[in-house]
XYZ file of C-alpha atoms in Angstrom:
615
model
C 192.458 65.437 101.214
C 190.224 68.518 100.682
C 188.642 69.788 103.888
C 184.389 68.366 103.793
C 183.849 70.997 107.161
C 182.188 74.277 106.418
C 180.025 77.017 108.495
C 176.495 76.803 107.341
C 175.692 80.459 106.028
C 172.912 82.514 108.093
C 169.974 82.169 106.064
C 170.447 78.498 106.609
C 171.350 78.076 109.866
C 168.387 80.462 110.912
C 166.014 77.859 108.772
C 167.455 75.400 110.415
C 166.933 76.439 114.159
C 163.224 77.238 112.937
C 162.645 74.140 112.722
C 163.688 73.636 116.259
C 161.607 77.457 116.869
C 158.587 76.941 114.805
C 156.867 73.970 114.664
C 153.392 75.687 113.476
C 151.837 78.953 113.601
C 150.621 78.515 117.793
C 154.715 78.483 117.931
C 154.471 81.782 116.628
C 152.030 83.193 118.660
C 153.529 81.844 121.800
C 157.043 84.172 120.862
C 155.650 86.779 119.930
C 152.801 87.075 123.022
C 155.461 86.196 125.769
C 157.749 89.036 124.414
C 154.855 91.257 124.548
C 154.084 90.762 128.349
C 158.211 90.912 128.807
C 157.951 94.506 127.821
C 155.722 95.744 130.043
C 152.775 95.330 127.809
C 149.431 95.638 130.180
C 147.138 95.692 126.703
C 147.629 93.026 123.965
C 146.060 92.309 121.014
C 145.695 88.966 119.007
C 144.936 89.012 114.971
C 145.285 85.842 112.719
C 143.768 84.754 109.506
C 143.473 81.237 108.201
C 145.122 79.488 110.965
C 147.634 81.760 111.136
C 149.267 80.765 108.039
C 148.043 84.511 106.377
C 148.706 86.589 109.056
C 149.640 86.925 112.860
C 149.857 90.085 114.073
C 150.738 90.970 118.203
C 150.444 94.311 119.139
C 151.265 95.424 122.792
C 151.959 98.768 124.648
C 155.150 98.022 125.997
C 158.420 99.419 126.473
C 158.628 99.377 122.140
C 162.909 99.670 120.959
C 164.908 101.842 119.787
C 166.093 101.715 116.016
C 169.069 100.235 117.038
C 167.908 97.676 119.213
C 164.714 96.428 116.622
C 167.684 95.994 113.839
C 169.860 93.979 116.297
C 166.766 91.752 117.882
C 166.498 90.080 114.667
C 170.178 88.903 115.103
C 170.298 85.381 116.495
C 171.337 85.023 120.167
C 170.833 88.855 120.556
C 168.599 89.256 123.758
C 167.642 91.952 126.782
C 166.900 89.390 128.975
C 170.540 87.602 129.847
C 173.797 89.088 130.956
C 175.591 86.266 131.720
C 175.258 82.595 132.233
C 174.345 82.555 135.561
C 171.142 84.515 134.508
C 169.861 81.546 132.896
C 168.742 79.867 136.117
C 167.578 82.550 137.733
C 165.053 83.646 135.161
C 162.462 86.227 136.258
C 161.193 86.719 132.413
C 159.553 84.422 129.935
C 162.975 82.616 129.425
C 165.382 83.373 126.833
C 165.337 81.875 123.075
C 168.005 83.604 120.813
C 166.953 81.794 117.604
C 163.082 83.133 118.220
C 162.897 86.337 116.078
C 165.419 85.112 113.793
C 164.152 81.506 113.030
C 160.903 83.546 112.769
C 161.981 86.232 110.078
C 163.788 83.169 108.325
C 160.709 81.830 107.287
C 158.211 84.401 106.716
C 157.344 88.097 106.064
C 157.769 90.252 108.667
C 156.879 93.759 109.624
C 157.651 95.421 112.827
C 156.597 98.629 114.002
C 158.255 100.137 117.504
C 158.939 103.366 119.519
C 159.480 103.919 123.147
C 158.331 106.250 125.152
C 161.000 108.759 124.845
C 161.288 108.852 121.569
C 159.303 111.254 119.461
C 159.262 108.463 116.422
C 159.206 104.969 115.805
C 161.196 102.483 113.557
C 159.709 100.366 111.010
C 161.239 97.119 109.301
C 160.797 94.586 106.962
C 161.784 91.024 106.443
C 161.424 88.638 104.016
C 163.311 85.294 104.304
C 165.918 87.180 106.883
C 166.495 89.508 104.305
C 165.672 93.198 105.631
C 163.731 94.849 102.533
C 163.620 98.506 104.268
C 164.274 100.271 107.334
C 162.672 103.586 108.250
C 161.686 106.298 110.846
C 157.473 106.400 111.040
C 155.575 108.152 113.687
C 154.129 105.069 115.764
C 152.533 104.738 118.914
C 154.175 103.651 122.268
C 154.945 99.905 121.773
C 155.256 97.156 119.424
C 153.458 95.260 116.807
C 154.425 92.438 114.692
C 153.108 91.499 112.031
C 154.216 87.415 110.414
C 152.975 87.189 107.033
C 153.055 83.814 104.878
C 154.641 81.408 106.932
C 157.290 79.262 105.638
C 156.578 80.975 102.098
C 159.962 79.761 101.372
C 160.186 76.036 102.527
C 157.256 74.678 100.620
C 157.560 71.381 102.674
C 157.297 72.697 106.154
C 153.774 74.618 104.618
C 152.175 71.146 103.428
C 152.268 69.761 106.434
C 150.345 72.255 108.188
C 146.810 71.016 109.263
C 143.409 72.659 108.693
C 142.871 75.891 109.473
C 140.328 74.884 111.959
C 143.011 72.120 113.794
C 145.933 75.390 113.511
C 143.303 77.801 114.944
C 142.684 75.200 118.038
C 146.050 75.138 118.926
C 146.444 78.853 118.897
C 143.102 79.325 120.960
C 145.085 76.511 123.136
C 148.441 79.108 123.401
C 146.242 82.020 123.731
C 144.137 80.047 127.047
C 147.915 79.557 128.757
C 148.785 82.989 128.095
C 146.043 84.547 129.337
C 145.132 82.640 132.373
C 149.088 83.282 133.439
C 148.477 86.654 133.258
C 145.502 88.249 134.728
C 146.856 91.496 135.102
C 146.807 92.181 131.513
C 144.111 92.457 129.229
C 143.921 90.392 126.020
C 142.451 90.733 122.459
C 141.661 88.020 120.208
C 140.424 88.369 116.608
C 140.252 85.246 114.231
C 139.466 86.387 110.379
C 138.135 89.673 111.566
C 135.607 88.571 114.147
C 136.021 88.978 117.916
C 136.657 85.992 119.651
C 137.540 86.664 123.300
C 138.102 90.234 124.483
C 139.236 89.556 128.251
C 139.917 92.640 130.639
C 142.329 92.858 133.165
C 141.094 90.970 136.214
C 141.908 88.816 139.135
C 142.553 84.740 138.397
C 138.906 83.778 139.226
C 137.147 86.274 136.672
C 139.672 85.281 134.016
C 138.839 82.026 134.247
C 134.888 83.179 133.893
C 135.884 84.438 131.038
C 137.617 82.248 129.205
C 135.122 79.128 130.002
C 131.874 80.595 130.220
C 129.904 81.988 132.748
C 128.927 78.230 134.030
C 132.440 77.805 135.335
C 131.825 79.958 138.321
C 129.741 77.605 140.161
C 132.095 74.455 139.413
C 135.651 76.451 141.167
C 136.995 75.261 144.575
C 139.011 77.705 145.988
C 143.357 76.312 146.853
C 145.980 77.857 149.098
C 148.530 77.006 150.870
C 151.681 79.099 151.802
C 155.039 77.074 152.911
C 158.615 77.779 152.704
C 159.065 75.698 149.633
C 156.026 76.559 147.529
C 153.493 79.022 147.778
C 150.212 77.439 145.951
C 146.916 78.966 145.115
C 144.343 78.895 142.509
C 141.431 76.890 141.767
C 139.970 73.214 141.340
C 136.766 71.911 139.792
C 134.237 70.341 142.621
C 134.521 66.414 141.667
C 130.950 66.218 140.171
C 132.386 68.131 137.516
C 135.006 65.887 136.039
C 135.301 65.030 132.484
C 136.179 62.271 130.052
C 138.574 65.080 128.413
C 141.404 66.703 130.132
C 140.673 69.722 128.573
C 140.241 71.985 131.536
C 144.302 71.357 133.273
C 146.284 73.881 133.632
C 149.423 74.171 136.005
C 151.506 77.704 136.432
C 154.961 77.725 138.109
C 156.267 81.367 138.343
C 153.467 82.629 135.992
C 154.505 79.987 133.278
C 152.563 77.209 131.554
C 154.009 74.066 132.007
C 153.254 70.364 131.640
C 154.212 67.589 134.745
C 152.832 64.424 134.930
C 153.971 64.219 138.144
C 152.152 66.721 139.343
C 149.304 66.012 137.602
C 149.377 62.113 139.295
C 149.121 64.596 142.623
C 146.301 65.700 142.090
C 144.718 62.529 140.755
C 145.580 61.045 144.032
C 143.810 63.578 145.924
C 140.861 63.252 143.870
C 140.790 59.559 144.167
C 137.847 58.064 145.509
C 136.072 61.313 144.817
C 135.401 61.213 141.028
C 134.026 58.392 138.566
C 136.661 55.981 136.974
C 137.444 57.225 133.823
C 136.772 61.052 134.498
C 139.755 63.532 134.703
C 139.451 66.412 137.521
C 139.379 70.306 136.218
C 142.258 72.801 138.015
C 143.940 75.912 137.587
C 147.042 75.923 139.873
C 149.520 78.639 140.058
C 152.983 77.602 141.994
C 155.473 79.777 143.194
C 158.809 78.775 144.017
C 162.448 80.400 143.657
C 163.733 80.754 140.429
C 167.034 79.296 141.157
C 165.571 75.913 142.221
C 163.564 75.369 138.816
C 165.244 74.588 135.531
C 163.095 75.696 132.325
C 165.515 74.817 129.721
C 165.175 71.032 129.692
C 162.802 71.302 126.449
C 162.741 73.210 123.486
C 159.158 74.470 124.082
C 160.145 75.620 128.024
C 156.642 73.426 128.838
C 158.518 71.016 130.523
C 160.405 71.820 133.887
C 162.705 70.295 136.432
C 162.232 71.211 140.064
C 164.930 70.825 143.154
C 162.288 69.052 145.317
C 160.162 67.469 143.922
C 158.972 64.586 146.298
C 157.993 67.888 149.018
C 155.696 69.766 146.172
C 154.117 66.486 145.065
C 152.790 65.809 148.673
C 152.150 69.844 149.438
C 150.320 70.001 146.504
C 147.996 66.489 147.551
C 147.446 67.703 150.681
C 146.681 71.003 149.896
C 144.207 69.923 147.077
C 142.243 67.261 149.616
C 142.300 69.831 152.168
C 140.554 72.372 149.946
C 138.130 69.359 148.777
C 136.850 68.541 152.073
C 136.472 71.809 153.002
C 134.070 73.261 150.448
C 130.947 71.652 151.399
C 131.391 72.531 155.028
C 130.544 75.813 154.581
C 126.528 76.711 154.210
C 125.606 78.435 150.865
C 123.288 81.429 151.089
C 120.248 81.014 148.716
C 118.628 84.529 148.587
C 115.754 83.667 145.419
C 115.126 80.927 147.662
C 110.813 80.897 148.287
C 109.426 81.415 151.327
C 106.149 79.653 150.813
C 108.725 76.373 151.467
C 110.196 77.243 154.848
C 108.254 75.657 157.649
C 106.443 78.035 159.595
C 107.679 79.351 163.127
C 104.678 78.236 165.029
C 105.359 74.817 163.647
C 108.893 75.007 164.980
C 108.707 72.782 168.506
C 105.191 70.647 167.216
C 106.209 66.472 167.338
C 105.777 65.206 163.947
C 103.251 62.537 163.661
C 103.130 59.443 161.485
C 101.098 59.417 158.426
C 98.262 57.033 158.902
C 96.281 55.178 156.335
C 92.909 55.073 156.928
C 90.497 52.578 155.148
C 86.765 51.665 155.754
C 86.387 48.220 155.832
C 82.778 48.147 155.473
C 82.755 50.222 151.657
C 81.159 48.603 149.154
C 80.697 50.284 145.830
C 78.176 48.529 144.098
C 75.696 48.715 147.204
C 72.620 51.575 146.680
C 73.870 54.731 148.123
C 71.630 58.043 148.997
C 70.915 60.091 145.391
C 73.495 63.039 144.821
C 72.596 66.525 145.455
C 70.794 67.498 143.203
C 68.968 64.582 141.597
C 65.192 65.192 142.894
C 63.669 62.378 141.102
C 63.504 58.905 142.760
C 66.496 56.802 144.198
C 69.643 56.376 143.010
C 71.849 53.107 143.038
C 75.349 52.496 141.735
C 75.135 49.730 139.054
C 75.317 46.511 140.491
C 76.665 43.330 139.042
C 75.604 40.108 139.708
C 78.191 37.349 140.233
C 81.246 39.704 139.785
C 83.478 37.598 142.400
C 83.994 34.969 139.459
C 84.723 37.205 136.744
C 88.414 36.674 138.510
C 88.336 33.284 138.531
C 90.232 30.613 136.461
C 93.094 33.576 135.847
C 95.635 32.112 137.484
C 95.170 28.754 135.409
C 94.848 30.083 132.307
C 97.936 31.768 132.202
C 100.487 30.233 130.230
C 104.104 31.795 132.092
C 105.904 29.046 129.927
C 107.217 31.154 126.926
C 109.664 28.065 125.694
C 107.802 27.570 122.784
C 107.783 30.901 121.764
C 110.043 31.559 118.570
C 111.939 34.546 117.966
C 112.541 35.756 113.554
C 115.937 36.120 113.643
C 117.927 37.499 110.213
C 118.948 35.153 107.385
C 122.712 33.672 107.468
C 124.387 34.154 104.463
C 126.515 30.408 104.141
C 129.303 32.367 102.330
C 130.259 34.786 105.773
C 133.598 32.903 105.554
C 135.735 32.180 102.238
C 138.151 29.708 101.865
C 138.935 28.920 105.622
C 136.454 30.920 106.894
C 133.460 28.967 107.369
C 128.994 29.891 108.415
C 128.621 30.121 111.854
C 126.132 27.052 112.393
C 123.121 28.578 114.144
C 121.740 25.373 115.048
C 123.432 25.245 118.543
C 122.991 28.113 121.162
C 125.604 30.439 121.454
C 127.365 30.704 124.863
C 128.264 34.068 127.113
C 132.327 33.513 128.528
C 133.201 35.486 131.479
C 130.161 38.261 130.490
C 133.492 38.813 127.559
C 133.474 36.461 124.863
C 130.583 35.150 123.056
C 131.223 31.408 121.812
C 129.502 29.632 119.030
C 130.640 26.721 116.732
C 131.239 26.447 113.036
C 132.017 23.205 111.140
C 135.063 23.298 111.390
C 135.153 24.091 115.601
C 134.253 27.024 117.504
C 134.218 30.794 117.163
C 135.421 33.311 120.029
C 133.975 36.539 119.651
C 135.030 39.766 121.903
C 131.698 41.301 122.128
C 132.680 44.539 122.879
C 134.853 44.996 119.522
C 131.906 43.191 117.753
C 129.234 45.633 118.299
C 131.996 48.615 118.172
C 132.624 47.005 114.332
C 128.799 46.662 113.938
C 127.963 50.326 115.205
C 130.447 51.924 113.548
C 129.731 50.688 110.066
C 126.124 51.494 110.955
C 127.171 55.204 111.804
C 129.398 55.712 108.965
C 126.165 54.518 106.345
C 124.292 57.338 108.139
C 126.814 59.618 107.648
C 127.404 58.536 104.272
C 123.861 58.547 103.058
C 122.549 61.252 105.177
C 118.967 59.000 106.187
C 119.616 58.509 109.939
C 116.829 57.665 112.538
C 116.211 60.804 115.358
C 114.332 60.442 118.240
C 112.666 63.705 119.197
C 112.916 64.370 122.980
C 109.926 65.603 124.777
C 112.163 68.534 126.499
C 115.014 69.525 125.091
C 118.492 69.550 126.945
C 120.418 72.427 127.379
C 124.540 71.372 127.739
C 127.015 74.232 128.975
C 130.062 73.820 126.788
C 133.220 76.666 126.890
C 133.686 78.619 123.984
C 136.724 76.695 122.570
C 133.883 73.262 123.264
C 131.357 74.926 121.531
C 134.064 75.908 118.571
C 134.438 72.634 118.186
C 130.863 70.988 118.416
C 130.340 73.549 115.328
C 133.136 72.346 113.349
C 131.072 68.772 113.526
C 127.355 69.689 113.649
C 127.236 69.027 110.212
C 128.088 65.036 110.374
C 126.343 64.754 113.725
C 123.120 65.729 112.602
C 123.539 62.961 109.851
C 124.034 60.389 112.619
C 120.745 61.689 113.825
C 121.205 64.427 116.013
C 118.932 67.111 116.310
C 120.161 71.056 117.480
C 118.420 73.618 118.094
C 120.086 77.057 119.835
C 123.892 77.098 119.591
C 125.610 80.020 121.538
C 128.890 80.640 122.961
C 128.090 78.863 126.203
C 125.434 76.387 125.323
C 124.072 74.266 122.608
C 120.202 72.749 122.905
C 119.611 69.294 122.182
C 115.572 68.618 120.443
C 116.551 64.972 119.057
C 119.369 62.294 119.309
C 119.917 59.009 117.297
C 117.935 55.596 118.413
C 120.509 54.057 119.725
C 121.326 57.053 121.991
C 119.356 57.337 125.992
C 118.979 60.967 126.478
C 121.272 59.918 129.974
C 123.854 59.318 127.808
C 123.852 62.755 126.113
C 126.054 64.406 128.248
C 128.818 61.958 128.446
C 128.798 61.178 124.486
C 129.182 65.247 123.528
C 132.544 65.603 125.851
C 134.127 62.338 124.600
C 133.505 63.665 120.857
C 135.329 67.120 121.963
C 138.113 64.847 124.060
C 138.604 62.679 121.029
C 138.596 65.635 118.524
C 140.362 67.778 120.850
C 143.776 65.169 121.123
C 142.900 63.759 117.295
C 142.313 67.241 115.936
C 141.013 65.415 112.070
C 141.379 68.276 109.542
C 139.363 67.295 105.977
C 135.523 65.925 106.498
C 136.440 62.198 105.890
C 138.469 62.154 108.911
C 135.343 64.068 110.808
C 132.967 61.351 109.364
C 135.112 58.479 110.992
C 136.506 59.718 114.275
C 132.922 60.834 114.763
C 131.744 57.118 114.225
C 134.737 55.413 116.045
C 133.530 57.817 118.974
C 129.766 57.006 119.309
C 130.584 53.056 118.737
C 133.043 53.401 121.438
C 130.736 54.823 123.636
C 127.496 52.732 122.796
C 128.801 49.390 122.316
C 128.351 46.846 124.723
C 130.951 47.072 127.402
C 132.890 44.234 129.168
C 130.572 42.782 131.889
C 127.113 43.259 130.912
C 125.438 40.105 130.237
C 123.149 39.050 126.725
C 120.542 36.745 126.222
C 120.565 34.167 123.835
C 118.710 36.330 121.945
C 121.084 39.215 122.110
C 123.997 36.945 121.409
C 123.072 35.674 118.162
C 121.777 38.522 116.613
C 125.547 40.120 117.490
C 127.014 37.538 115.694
C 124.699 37.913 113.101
C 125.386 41.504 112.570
C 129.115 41.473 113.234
C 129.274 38.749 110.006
C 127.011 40.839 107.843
C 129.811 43.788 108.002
C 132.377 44.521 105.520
C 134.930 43.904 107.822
C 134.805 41.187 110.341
C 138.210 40.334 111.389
C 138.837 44.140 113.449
C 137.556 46.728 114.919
C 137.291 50.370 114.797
C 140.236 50.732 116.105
C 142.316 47.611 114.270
C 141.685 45.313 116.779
C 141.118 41.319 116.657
C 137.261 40.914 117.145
C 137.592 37.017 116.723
C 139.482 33.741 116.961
C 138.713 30.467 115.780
C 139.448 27.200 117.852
C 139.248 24.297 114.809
C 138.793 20.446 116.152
C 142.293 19.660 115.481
C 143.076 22.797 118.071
C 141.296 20.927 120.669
C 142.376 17.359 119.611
C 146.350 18.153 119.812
C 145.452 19.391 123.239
C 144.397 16.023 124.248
C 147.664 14.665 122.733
């Protein structure tokens, strides 16, 4: 038998672990950046086009290579980082990934430009498909820059199923915002298709937070530390008024590293509970600290994901530590200097009782009864007009009002017969419908009874409503008397102008839009200006975890959204009124049977149901 087990050659093998490497173009980025601040690199710059699928280009002024050692890191498992195996537990760098500039030069063009300091020139190479075109000696400043052309040029595949460029550019502003908040040290560039789009200086944690999320952020920060032999912890949480539907705004650092622990994060919900609305996720920016050698990084591809030794002790430091800090930070007085005098209560004032306001009425006022003339009226007397008899222009009120209001008749809309096909039959409007449990709305058809989940009803109703607007453009807008003013971050506001567009079909109406704020003139009907706030960050939440690309997608999450959040909820009680005209609407849609979000909105009950219970 003829042996079937070969070695794969390198150009294959390399595309294969870049599949493992690369999953999209934020992959990229994330390499490439950590390798930068690896080297030494106190300035780094940030340049992609279209997503990232054009070009990425990092350029830092590290320690830069030699000519030998820029040929060699494109070889895989070839690193400066690891010695030996012990090393990889006791990781003081960004990790190790042997497959990372390899897997990355398998699948696109690459150019990389390098010199160290001692050298008097610099090294220059080219890739294409792990292939190295040329290799020369350029005169180059002190440090690196790479430059990924065209990714996965070569495995057509792995290109088409690339999103947007908007969804591809949100998860590199998402790489960049770990990055940079890790390291405060070092200052960052950012450029997306030529324009700048965050130039951050080298700062301490609190300013680089400013800077990412707007100036607003400032005010919301609760200052965290805590010192112990275990864990040293510090950083910043969001005061509780502040939460959000989204969980936009979470970030945990263990040794200057992004990672992602639902256990930690259930910490900190549990110090927060009690404190914030159901439904609302806290803000924080946590850095921990703990010995490398009792924290394993490896356990996932993408090095997010982390083990640690103890992890029962940090969960209840880090609680602790986090409801200390929250019951601390409205202890402390706040200074307002611009606050106006003109509202402090005088000195002399300072020891006077306070007396209770007293009403004081004259009992013996009558206005129609003649009074002395004005001032200046010369001529004769003067009288208030008097009316005769005008105790009984009150009388008989209380008689002739009707308050019984049964025989008043509300128009309700016609019932098309043919709702229901075949088994389906009319809902028979000539018995009142009935509210179950403030849940289910119950009304009979010929054939038995309909159950009706009236949340998912008016989430069906509102959401083919929405997607008309959208469709046809002629949406209702209520203009609001003073226009609100909503503080978004830049990556929010990058967002909310990806879907202006569509929600000014639904009937919103914008006015200013800058980097930290958007203005509000109009919303739809349906919409209480209360309700504002809360409906603009679950449309970032939804398109921030969703991420649609083409405009379709926009159109419907952005419908799905607002019926979500202005149907009727579980628990709030209709009138009959309320209730039929529900059911009305719900069986004038196109779709009856599910919701928004492909769930059951009915069930029918037939007479034989209820007779072969009685069996």
């Amino acid at each position: 038998m003829a042996d079937i087990i070969r070695l794969l050659p390198d150009h294959v093998a390399n595309q294969i672990a870049a599949g493992e490497v690369v999953q999209r173009p934020s992959s990229v980025v994330k390499e490439l950046m950590e390798n930068a601040i690896d080297a030494g690199a106190t300035e780094i710059q940030l340049i992609i086009k279209d997503g990232g699928k054009t070009l990425i280009q990092v350029v830092d002024n590290g320690k830069g290579m030699s000519g030998t050692d820029a040929r060699l890191s494109f070889e895989r498992h070839a690193t400066s980082k690891i010695q030996k195996a012990e090393d990889l537990f006791n990781l003081h760098t960004k990790g190790f990934r042997g497959e990372a500039l390899a897997s990355i030069a398998a699948i696109a063009h690459v150019e990389m430009l390098t010199k160290t300091e001692d050298d008097d020139i610099g090294t220059k190479i080219k890739i294409e498909g792990s292939k190295i075109v040329t290799q020369e000696v350029v005169v180059a400043p002190k440090g690196t820059s790479m430059l990924v052309k065209n990714l996965f040029f070569n495995i057509p595949a792995r290109r088409n199923f690339l999103k947007s460029d908007q969804v591809e550019y949100r998860h590199i502003a998402d790489e960049f915002h770990r990055i940079s908040l890790a390291h405060p040290q070092v200052a960052f560039n950012f450029y997306n298709n030529g324009s700048d789009v965050f130039q951050l200086p080298a700062n301490d944690f609190r300013k680089r937070i400013v800077h990412i999320f707007g100036r607003k952020t400032d005010e919301k920060l609760v200052p965290v530390e805590e010192e112990t032999q275990v864990v040293k912890i510090s950083g910043y949480i969001q005061k509780p008024e502040f939460a959000k539907k989204s969980r936009g705004e979470q970030f945990f650092f263990a040794n200057n590293r992004f990672i992602k622990s639902p256990y930690l994060h259930h910490a900190i919900l549990g110090a927060f509970e009690g404190v914030i609305r159901p439904g609302t996720h806290p803000g924080y920016f946590l850095n921990l600290e703990v010995d490398p050698a009792t924290i394993d990084i490896n356990i996932h591809p993408t090095k997010t994901e982390v083990k640690f030794d103890d992890e029962h002790t940090l969960y209840a430091m880090l609680k602790s530590t986090v409801k200390h800090s929250l019951g601390q930070f409205n202890v402390v007085p706040a200074l307002d200097f611009e606050q106006d005098q003109n509202l402090d209560t005088p000195y002399s004032y300072k020891n006077k009782a306070v007396g209770i306001p007293q009403v004081v009425v004259d009992s013996s006022f009558n206005p129609f009864e003649t009074t002395q003339p004005p001032k200046g009226n010369s001529g004769g007397s003067y009288s208030k007009p008097k009316v005769d008899g005008w105790e009984s222009l009150y009388s008989g009120l209380e008689t002739s009002s009707d308050t019984n209001a049964s025989h008043l008749e509300f128009e309700s809309e016609v019932v098309n017969s043919s709702i229901f096909d075949g088994k389906k039959e009319a809902v028979d409007h000539t018995t009142t419908t009935f509210q179950l449990r403030k849940k289910y709305i119950i009304t009979t058809i010929k054939s038995g009874m309909v159950v009706i989940n009236q949340s998912r009803a008016h989430q069906r109703v509102l959401y083919e409503n929405f997607l008309k607007n959208i469709t046809i453009k002629e949406a209702v807008s209520q203009q609001l008397l003073f226009p609100l003013t909503l503080s978004f971050s830049p990556s929010e506001i990058h967002i909310l102008k990806e879907i202006k567009e569509n929600l000014c079909t639904v009937g919103f109406v914008f006015g200013e839009l800058t980097e930290e704020g958007v203005e509000i003139k109009g919303v739809p009907v349906l919409v209480a200006e209360s309700e504002v706030q809360m409906i603009m960050e679950q449309l970032i939440s939804d398109f921030q975890q969703e991420v649609p690309g083409d405009s379709f997608s926009q159109s419907d999450m952005l419908a799905k959204t607002l019926a979500k959040t202005l149907s009727v909820k579980t628990g709030e009680s209709l009138d009959e009124f309320s209730q039929v005209k529900l059911v009305n609407d719900l069986f004038a849609c196109k779709e009856t049977t599910l919701s928004p979000f492909n769930k059951k909105v009915y069930i029918t009950i037939t007479e034989n149901d209820i007779e072969r219970k009685f069996i």
